[in-house]
Coordinates of C-alpha atoms and ligand atoms in Angstrom, one line a residue:
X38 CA 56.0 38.3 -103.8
X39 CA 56.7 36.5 -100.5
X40 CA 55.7 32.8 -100.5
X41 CA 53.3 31.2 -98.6
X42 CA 55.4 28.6 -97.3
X43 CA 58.8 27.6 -97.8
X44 CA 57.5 24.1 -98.3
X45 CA 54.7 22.2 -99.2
X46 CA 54.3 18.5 -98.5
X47 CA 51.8 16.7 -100.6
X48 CA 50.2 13.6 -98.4
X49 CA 50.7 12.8 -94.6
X50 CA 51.6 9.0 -94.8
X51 CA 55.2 8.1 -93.3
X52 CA 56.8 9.7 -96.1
X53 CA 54.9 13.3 -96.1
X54 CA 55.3 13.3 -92.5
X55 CA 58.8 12.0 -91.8
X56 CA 59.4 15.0 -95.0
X57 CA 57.7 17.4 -93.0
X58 CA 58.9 16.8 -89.2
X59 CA 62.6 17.5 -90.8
X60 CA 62.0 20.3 -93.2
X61 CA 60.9 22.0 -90.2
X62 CA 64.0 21.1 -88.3
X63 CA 65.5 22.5 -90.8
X64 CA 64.1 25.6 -90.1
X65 CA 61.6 26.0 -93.1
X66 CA 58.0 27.2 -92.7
X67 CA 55.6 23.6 -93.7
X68 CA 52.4 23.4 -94.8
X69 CA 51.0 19.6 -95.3
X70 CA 48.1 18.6 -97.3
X71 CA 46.1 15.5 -96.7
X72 CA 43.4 14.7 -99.6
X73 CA 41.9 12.4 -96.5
X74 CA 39.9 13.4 -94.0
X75 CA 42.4 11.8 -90.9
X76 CA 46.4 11.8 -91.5
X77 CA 48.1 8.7 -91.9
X78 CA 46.7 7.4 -95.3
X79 CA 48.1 3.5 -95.4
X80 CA 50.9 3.9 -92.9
X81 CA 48.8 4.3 -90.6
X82 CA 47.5 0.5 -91.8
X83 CA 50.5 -0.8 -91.9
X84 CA 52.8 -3.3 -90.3
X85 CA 55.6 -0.3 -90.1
X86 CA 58.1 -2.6 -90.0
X87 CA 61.6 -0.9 -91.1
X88 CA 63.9 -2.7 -93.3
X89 CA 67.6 -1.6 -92.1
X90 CA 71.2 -2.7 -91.9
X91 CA 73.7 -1.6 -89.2
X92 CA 71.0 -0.5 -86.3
X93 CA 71.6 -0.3 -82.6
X94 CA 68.9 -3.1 -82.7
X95 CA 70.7 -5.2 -84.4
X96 CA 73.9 -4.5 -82.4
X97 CA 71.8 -5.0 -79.1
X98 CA 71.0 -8.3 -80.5
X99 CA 74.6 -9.5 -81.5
X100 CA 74.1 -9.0 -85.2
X101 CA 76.6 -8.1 -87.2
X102 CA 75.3 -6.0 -90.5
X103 CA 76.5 -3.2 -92.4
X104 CA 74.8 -0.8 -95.5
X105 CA 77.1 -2.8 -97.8
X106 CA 76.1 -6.2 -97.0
X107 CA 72.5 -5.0 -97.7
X108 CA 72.9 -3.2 -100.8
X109 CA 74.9 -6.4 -102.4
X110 CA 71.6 -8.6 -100.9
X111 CA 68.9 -6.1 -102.3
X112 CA 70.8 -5.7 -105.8
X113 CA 71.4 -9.3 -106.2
X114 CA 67.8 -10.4 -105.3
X115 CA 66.7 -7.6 -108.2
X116 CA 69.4 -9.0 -110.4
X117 CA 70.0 -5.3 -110.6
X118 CA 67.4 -4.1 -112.4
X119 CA 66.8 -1.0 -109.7
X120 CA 68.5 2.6 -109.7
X121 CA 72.0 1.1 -108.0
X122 CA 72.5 4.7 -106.7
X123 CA 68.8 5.4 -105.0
X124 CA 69.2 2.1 -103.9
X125 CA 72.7 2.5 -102.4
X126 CA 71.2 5.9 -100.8
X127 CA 68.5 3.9 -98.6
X128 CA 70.9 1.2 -97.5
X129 CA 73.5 3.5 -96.5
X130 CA 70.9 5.7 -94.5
X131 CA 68.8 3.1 -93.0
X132 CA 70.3 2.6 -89.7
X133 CA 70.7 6.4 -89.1
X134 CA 67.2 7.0 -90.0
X135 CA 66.1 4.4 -87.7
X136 CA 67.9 6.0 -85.0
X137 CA 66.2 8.9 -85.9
X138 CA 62.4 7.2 -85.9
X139 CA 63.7 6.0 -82.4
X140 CA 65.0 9.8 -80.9
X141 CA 61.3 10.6 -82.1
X142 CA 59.8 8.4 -79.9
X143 CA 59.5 5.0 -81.9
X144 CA 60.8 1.8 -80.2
X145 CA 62.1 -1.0 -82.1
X146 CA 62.5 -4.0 -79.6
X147 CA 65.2 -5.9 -80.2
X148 CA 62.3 -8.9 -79.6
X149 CA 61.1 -7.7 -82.7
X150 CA 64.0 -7.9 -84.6
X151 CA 63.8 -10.6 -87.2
X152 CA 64.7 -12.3 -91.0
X153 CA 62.1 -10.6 -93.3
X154 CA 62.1 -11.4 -96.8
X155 CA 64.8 -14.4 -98.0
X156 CA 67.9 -12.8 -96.8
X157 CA 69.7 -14.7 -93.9
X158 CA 70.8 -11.7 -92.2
X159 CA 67.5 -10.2 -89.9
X160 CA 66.9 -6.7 -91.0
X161 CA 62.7 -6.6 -90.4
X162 CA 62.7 -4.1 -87.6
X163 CA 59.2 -4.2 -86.0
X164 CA 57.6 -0.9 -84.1
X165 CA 55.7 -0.9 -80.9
X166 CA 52.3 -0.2 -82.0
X167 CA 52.9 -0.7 -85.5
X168 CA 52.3 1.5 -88.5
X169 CA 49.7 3.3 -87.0
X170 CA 52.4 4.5 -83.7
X171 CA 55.1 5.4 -86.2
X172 CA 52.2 7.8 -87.7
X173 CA 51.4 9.0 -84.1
X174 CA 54.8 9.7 -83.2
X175 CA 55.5 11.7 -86.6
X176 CA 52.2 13.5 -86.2
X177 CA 52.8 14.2 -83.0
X178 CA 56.6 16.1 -83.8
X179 CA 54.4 17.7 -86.4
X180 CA 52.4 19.3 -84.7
X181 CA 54.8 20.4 -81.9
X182 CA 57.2 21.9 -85.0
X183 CA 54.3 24.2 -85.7
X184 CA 54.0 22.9 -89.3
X185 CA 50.3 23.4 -90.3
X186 CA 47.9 20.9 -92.1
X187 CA 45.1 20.5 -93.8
X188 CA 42.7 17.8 -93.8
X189 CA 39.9 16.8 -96.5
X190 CA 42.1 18.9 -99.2
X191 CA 43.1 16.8 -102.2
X192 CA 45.8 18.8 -104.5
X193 CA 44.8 18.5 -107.9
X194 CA 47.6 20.7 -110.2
X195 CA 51.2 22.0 -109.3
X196 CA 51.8 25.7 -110.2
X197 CA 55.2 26.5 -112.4
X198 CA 57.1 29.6 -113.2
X199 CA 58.0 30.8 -116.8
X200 CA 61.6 28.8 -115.9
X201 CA 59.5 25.4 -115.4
X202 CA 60.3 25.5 -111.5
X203 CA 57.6 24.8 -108.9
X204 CA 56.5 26.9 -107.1
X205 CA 53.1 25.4 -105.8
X206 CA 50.3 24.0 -105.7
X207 CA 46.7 23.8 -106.6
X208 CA 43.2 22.7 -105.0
X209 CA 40.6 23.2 -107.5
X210 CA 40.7 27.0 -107.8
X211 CA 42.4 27.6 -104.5
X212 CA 46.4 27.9 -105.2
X213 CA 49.1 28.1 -102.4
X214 CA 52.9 29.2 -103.1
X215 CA 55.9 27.9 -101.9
X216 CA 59.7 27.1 -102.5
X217 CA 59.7 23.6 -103.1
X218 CA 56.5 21.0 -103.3
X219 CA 57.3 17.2 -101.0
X220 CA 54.9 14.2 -103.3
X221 CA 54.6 12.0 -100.9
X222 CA 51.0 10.8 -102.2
X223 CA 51.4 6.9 -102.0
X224 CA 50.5 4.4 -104.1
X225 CA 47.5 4.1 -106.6
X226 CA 46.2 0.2 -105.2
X227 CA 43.2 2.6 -105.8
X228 CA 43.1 3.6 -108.7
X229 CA 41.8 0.7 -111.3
X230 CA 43.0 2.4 -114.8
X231 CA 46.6 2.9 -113.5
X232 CA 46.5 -1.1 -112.7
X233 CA 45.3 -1.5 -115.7
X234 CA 48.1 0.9 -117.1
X235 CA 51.3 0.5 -115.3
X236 CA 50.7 -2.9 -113.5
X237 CA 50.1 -5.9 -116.3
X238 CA 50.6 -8.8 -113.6
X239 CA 47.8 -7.7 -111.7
X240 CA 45.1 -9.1 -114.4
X241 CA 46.3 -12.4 -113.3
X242 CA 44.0 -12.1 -110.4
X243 CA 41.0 -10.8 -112.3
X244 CA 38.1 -10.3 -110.1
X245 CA 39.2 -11.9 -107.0
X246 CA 41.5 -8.5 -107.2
X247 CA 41.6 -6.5 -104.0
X248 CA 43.8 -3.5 -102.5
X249 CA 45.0 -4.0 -99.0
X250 CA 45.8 0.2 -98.4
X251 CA 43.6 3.4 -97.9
X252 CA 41.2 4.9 -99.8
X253 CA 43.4 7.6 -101.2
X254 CA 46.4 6.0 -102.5
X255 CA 44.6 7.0 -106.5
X256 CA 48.3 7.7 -107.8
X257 CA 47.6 11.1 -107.5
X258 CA 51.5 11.7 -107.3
X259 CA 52.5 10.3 -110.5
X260 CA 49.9 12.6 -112.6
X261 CA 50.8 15.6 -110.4
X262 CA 54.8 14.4 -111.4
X263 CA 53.9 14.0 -115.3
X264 CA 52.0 17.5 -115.0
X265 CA 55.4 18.8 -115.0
X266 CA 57.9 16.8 -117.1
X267 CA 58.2 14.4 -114.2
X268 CA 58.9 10.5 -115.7
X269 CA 57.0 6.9 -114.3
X270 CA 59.5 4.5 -113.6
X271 CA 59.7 0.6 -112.5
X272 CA 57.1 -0.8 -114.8
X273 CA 54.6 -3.6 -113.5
X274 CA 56.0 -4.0 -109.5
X275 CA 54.3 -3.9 -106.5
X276 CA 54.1 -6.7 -104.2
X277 CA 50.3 -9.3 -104.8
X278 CA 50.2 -11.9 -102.4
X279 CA 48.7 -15.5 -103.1
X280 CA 45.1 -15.9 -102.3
X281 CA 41.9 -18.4 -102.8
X282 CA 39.5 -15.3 -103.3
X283 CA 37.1 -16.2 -100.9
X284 CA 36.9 -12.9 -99.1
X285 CA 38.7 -10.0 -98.3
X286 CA 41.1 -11.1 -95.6
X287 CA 44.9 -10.9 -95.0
X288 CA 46.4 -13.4 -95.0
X289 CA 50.0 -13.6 -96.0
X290 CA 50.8 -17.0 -96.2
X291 CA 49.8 -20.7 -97.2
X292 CA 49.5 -24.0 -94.5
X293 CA 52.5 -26.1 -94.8
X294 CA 50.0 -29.1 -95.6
X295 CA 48.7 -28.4 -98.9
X296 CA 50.8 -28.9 -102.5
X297 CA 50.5 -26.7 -104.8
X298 CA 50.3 -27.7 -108.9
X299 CA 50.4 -26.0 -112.1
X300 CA 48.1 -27.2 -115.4
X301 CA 51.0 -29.7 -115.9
X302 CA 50.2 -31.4 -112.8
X303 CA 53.9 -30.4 -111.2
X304 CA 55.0 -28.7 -108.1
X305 CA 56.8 -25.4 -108.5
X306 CA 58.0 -24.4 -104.9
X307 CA 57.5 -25.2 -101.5
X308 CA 53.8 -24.2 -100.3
X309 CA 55.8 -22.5 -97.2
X310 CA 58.2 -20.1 -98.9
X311 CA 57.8 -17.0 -97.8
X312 CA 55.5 -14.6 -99.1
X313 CA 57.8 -12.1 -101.0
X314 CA 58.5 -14.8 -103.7
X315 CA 55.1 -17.0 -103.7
X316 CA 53.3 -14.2 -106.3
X317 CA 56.5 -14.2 -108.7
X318 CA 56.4 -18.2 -109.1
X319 CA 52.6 -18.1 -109.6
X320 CA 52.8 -15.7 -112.3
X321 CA 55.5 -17.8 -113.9
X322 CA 53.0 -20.9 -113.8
X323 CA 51.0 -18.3 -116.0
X324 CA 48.8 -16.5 -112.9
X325 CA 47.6 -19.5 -111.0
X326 CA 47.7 -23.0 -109.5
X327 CA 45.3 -25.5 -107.3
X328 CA 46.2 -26.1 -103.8
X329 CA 45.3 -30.0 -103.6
X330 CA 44.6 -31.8 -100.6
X331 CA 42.6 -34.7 -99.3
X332 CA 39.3 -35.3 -97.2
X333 CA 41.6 -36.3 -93.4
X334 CA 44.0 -33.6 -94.6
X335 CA 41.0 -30.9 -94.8
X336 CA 39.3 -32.4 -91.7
X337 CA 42.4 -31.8 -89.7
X338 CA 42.6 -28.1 -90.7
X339 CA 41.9 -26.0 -87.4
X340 CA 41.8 -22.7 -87.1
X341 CA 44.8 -21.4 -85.8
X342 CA 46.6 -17.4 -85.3
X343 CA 47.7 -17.9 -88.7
X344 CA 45.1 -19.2 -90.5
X345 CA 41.6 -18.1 -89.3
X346 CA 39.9 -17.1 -92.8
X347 CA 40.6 -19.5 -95.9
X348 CA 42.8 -22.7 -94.7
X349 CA 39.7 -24.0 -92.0
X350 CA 38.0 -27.3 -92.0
X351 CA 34.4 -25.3 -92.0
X352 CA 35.4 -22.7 -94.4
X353 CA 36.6 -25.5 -96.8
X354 CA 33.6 -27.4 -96.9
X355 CA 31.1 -24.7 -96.9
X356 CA 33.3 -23.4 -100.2
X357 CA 33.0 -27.0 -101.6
X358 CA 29.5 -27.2 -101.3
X359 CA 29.2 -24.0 -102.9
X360 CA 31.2 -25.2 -105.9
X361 CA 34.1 -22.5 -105.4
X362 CA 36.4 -26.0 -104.3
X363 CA 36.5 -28.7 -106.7
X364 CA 35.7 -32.0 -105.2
X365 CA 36.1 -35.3 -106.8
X366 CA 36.4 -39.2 -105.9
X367 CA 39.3 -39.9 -107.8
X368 CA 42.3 -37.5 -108.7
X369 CA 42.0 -38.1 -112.5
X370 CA 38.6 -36.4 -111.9
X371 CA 40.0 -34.0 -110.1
X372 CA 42.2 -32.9 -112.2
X373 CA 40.1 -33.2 -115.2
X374 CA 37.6 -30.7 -113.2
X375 CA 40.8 -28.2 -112.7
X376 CA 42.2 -28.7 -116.4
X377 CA 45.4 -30.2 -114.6
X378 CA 47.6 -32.8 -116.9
X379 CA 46.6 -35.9 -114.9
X380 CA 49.1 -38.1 -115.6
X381 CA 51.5 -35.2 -114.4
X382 CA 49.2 -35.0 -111.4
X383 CA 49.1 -38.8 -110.3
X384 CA 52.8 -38.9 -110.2
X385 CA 53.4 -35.9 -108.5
X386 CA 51.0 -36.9 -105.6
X387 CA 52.8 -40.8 -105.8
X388 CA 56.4 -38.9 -105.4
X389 CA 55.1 -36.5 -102.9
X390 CA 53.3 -39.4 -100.7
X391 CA 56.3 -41.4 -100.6
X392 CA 58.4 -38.4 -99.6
X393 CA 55.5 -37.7 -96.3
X394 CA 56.0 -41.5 -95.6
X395 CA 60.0 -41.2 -95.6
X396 CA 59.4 -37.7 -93.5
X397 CA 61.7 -35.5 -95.6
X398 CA 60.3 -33.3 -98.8
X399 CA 63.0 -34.3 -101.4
X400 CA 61.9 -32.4 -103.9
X401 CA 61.2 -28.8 -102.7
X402 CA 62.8 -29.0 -99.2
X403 CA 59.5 -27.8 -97.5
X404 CA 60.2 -27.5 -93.8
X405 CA 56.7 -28.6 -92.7
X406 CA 54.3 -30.9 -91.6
X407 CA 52.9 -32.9 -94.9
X408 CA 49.5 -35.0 -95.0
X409 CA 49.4 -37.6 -97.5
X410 CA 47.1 -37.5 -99.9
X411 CA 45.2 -40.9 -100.6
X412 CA 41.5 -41.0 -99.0
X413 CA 39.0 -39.4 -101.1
X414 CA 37.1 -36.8 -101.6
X415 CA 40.1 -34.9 -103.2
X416 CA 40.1 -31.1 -103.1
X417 CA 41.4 -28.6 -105.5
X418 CA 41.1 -24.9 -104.3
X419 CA 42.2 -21.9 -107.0
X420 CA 45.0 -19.7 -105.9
X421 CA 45.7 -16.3 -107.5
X422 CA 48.3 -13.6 -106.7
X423 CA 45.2 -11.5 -106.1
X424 CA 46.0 -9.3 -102.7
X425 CA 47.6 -6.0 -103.7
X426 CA 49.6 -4.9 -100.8
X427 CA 51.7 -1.9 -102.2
X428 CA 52.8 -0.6 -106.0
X429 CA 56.2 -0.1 -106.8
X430 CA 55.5 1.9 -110.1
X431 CA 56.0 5.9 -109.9
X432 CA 58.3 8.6 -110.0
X433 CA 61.8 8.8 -110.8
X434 CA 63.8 10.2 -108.5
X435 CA 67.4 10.7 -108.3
X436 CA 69.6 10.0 -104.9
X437 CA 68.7 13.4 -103.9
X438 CA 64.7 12.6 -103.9
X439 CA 64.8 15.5 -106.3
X440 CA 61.8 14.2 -109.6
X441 CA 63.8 13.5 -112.7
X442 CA 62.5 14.8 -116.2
X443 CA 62.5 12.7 -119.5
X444 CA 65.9 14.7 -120.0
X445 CA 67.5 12.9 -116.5
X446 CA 67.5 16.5 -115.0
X447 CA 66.1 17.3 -111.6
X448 CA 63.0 19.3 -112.1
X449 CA 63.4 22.4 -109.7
X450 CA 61.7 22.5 -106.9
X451 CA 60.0 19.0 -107.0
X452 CA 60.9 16.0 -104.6
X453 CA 59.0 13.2 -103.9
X454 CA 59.2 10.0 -101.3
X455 CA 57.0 7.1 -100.0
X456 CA 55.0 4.8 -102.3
X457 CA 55.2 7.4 -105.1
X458 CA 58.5 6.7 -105.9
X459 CA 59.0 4.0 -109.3
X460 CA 62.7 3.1 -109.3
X461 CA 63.6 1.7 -106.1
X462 CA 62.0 -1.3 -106.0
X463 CA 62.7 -4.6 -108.2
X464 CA 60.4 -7.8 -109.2
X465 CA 61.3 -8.8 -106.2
X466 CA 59.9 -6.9 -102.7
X467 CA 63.0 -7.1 -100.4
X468 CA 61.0 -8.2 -97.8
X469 CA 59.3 -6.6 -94.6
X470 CA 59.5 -3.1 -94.1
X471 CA 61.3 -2.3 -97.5
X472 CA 58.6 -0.2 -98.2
X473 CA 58.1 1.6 -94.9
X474 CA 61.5 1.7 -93.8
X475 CA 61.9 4.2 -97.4
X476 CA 59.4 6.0 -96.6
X477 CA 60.9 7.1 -93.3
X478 CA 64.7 7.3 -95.3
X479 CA 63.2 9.5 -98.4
X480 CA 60.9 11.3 -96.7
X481 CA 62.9 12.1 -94.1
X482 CA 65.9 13.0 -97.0
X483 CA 63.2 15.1 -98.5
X484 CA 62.6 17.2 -96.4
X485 CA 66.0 18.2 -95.8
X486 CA 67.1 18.6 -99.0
X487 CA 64.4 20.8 -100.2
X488 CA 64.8 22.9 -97.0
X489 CA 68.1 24.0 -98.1
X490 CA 66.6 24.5 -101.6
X491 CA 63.7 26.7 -100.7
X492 CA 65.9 28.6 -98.1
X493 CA 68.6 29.2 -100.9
X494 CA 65.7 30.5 -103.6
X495 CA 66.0 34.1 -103.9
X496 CA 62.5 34.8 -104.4
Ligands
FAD84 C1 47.9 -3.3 -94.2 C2 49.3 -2.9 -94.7 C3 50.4 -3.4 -94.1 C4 51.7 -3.1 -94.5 N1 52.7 -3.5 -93.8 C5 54.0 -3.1 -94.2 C6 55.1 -3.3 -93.4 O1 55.0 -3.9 -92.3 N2 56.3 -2.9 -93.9 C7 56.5 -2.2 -95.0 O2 57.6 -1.9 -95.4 N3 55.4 -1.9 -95.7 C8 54.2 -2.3 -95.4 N4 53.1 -1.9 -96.1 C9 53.3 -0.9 -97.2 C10 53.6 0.5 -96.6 O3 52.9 0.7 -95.4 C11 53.3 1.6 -97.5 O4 53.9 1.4 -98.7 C12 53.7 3.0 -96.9 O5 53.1 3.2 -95.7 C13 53.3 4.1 -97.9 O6 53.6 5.3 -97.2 P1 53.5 6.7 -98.0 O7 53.8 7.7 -97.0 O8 54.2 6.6 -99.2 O9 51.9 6.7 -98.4 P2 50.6 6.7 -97.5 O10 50.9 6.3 -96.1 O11 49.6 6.0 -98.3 O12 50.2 8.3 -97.5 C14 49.9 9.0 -98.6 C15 48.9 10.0 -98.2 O13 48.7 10.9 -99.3 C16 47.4 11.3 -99.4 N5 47.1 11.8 -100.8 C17 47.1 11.1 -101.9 N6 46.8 11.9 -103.0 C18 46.7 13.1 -102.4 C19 46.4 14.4 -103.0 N7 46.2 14.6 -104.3 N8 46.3 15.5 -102.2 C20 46.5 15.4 -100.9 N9 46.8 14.2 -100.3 C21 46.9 13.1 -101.0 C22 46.7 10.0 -99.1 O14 45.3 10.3 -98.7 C23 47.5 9.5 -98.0 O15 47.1 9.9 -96.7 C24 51.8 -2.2 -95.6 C25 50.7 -1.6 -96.2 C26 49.4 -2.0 -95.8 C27 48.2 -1.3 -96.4

């Protein structure tokens, strides 16, 4: 019986539609399904930033990087616990992928080049126009390629042969056949039992909990995947970002001119490192800590293009006359109020004083202006790791972007890119775009591959 399509790709985020703009170049028939009811799903959201080593951006900008140097960089920083060879696979095809985004139509200024995560080397490649642009471009190519989509269609089964291969998929009691199925569903920052479930660290935000992403990232993927042997991979990652739970707004980092304590009353990093591995040293300080700061220091806080929701003179007072900020006179009742070790607290706030006075942080080597803190009232303001950005738990894949079954072996006629991929990403989050720039590398890779497979079936 002839197939309906040589390919089916499941989602239209960077992933599906990088998977389905080169399976079509490939010369397969494409059909794409998108459970939304606009393409795009949290790409379109997205910064879009790529993460890649040995671009013509870089060149442009005189830096010298190659897949190797990256690779060591993103292994170390995981202290290798990530698939060496899926990672190895990204790194070596970043820069060509890039080029790739750029043919399409995506430009990467070199003015937007720049050092994302904690690597010295700048690898955060930024896009004109964003995530959204990126999703523009692909949907755009497309659409030109001729491959069709469908909107407002969530798949809810994959369809097997007696051999266990794939050969479709299902939408309630609708089925469509094909040669090879593309999951490329995202992550599930939606879907509250698979936090519960695959994501531990996250109940250290509790209810101050929210998901930065689209409505249908419900982990779909991974219980399409299991349907059929497929195997979850990369327990409890994704990237949470520090937050005082006032409301829902982004933003990424924390003012140089607070410090930060754990219940022992003791610094644990500088307030200012970047945002990648703030979450991980909270949750080491067992899931929170109490930004502290005094009455001039909170006065002084203007709103500025960085901080314009939580770190505000208004927005600090009207929270401490709610009672969400702790206010005291003194800093033993301060930190009596926060259950802080006081004594811990006191000489913390002496060492860090005389360290403002002398103009140099000697302890944590914060690069930043510090405010003293000595005139009362004294403030202590909650911080969680509460903003879910992306989940790195989901399907194992090998280099190939073929799914993996419990037995290691490729399950025929099953690939899968994006967000919905488990064993690629570490404790750590590599930094900017090392979630999109995979997306474009996998998906892209995705497609291909199962091209050929389809187009080789003889079915
Ligand atoms: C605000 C924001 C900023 C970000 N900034 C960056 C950044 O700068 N750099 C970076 O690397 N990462 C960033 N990320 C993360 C990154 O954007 C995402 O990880 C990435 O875009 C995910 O792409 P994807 O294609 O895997 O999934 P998505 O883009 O989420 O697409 C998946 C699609 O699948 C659809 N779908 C799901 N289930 C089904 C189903 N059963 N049937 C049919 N369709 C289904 C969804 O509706 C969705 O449209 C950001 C994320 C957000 C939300």
């Amino acid at each position: 019986m002839a197939r309906d399509y040589d390919i089916i790709v499941i989602g239209s985020g960077a992933a599906g539609l990088a998977a389905a703009v080169s399976a079509a170049d490939a010369g397969a028939s494409v059909l794409v399904v998108e459970g939304e009811k606009q393409v795009g799903g949290s790409s379109r959201l997205s910064g879009g930033h790529f993460y890649a080593a040995g671009t013509s951006v870089q060149k442009e900008a005189g830096v010298e990087d190659t897949a190797d140097a990256m690779f060591e960089h993103y292994m170390t920083l995981n202290q290798w616990l990530v698939d060496p060879a899926v990672v190895r696979r990204y790194c070596d095809l970043s820069a060509s992928t890039l080029e790739w985004a750029k043919e399409l139509g995506v430009k990467y200024p070199v003015e937007g080049l720049y050092r994302s995560g904690v690597g010295s080397v700048p690898r955060g490649h930024t896009p004109v126009g964003d995530g959204e642009e990126v999703v523009n471009v692909l949907e755009g190519h497309r659409s030109h390629n001729g491959v069709d989509l469908v909107l407002n269609s969530r798949v809810t089964g994959l369809v097997t042969n007696d051999e266990g291969r794939v050969t479709g998929i299902r939408i309630g009691e609708d089925e469509a056949s094909c040669g090879a199925v593309i999951i490329a569903t995202g992550g599930f920052g939606n879907n509250p039992e698979m936090i519960e479930k695959y994501l531990p660290q996250a109940s250290a935000g509790g209810d101050w909990n929210w998901y930065i992403g689209a409505d249908g990232a419900r982990g779909d993927g991974l219980t399409l995947g299991e349907s059929v042997g497929g195997v979850i991979d990369g327990h409890d990652r994704a990237l949470i970002l520090a937050s005082p739970g006032f409301s829902r707004d982004l933003e990424v980092l924390l003012p140089g001119w607070l410090v930060m304590l754990n219940e022992q009353g003791r610094r644990f990093c500088d307030e200012t490192a970047p945002y990648i591995v703030i979450a991980g040293l909270l949750n080491k300080q067992g899931g929170h800590a109490y930004a502290v700061f005094d009455e001039p220091t909170r006065v002084a806080a203007k709103r500025t293009p960085m901080f314009q929701a939580y770190w505000v003179n208004e927005v600090l007072e009207q929270k401490a006359d709610e009672g969400r900020i702790l206010r005291a006179d003194t800093l033993a009742e301060l930190a009596a109020m926060a259950g802080i070790n006081a004594e811990g607290m006191e000489g913390t706030i002496e060492r860090y004083n005389r360290d403002v006075d002398a103009g140099e942080d000697a302890a944590f080597l914060k690069q930043a202006e510090m405010s003293k803190i000595q005139t009362p009232p004294f403030y202590a303001v909650e911080i969680r790791p509460a903003m879910l950005c992306w989940t790195g738990t989901g399907l194992r894949i090998d280099a190939d972007t073929c799914v993996l079954s419990k037995a290691e072996r490729p399950i025929r006629g099953l690939y899968a890119a994006g967000e919905t991929v488990g064993n690629l990403h570490g404790d750590r989050y590599v930094g900017g775009g090392g979630s999109y720039g995979p997306c474009l590398v996998f998906g892209k890779l995705a497609g291909e591959n199962a091209a050929k497979y389809a187009q080789e079936l003889n079915d």
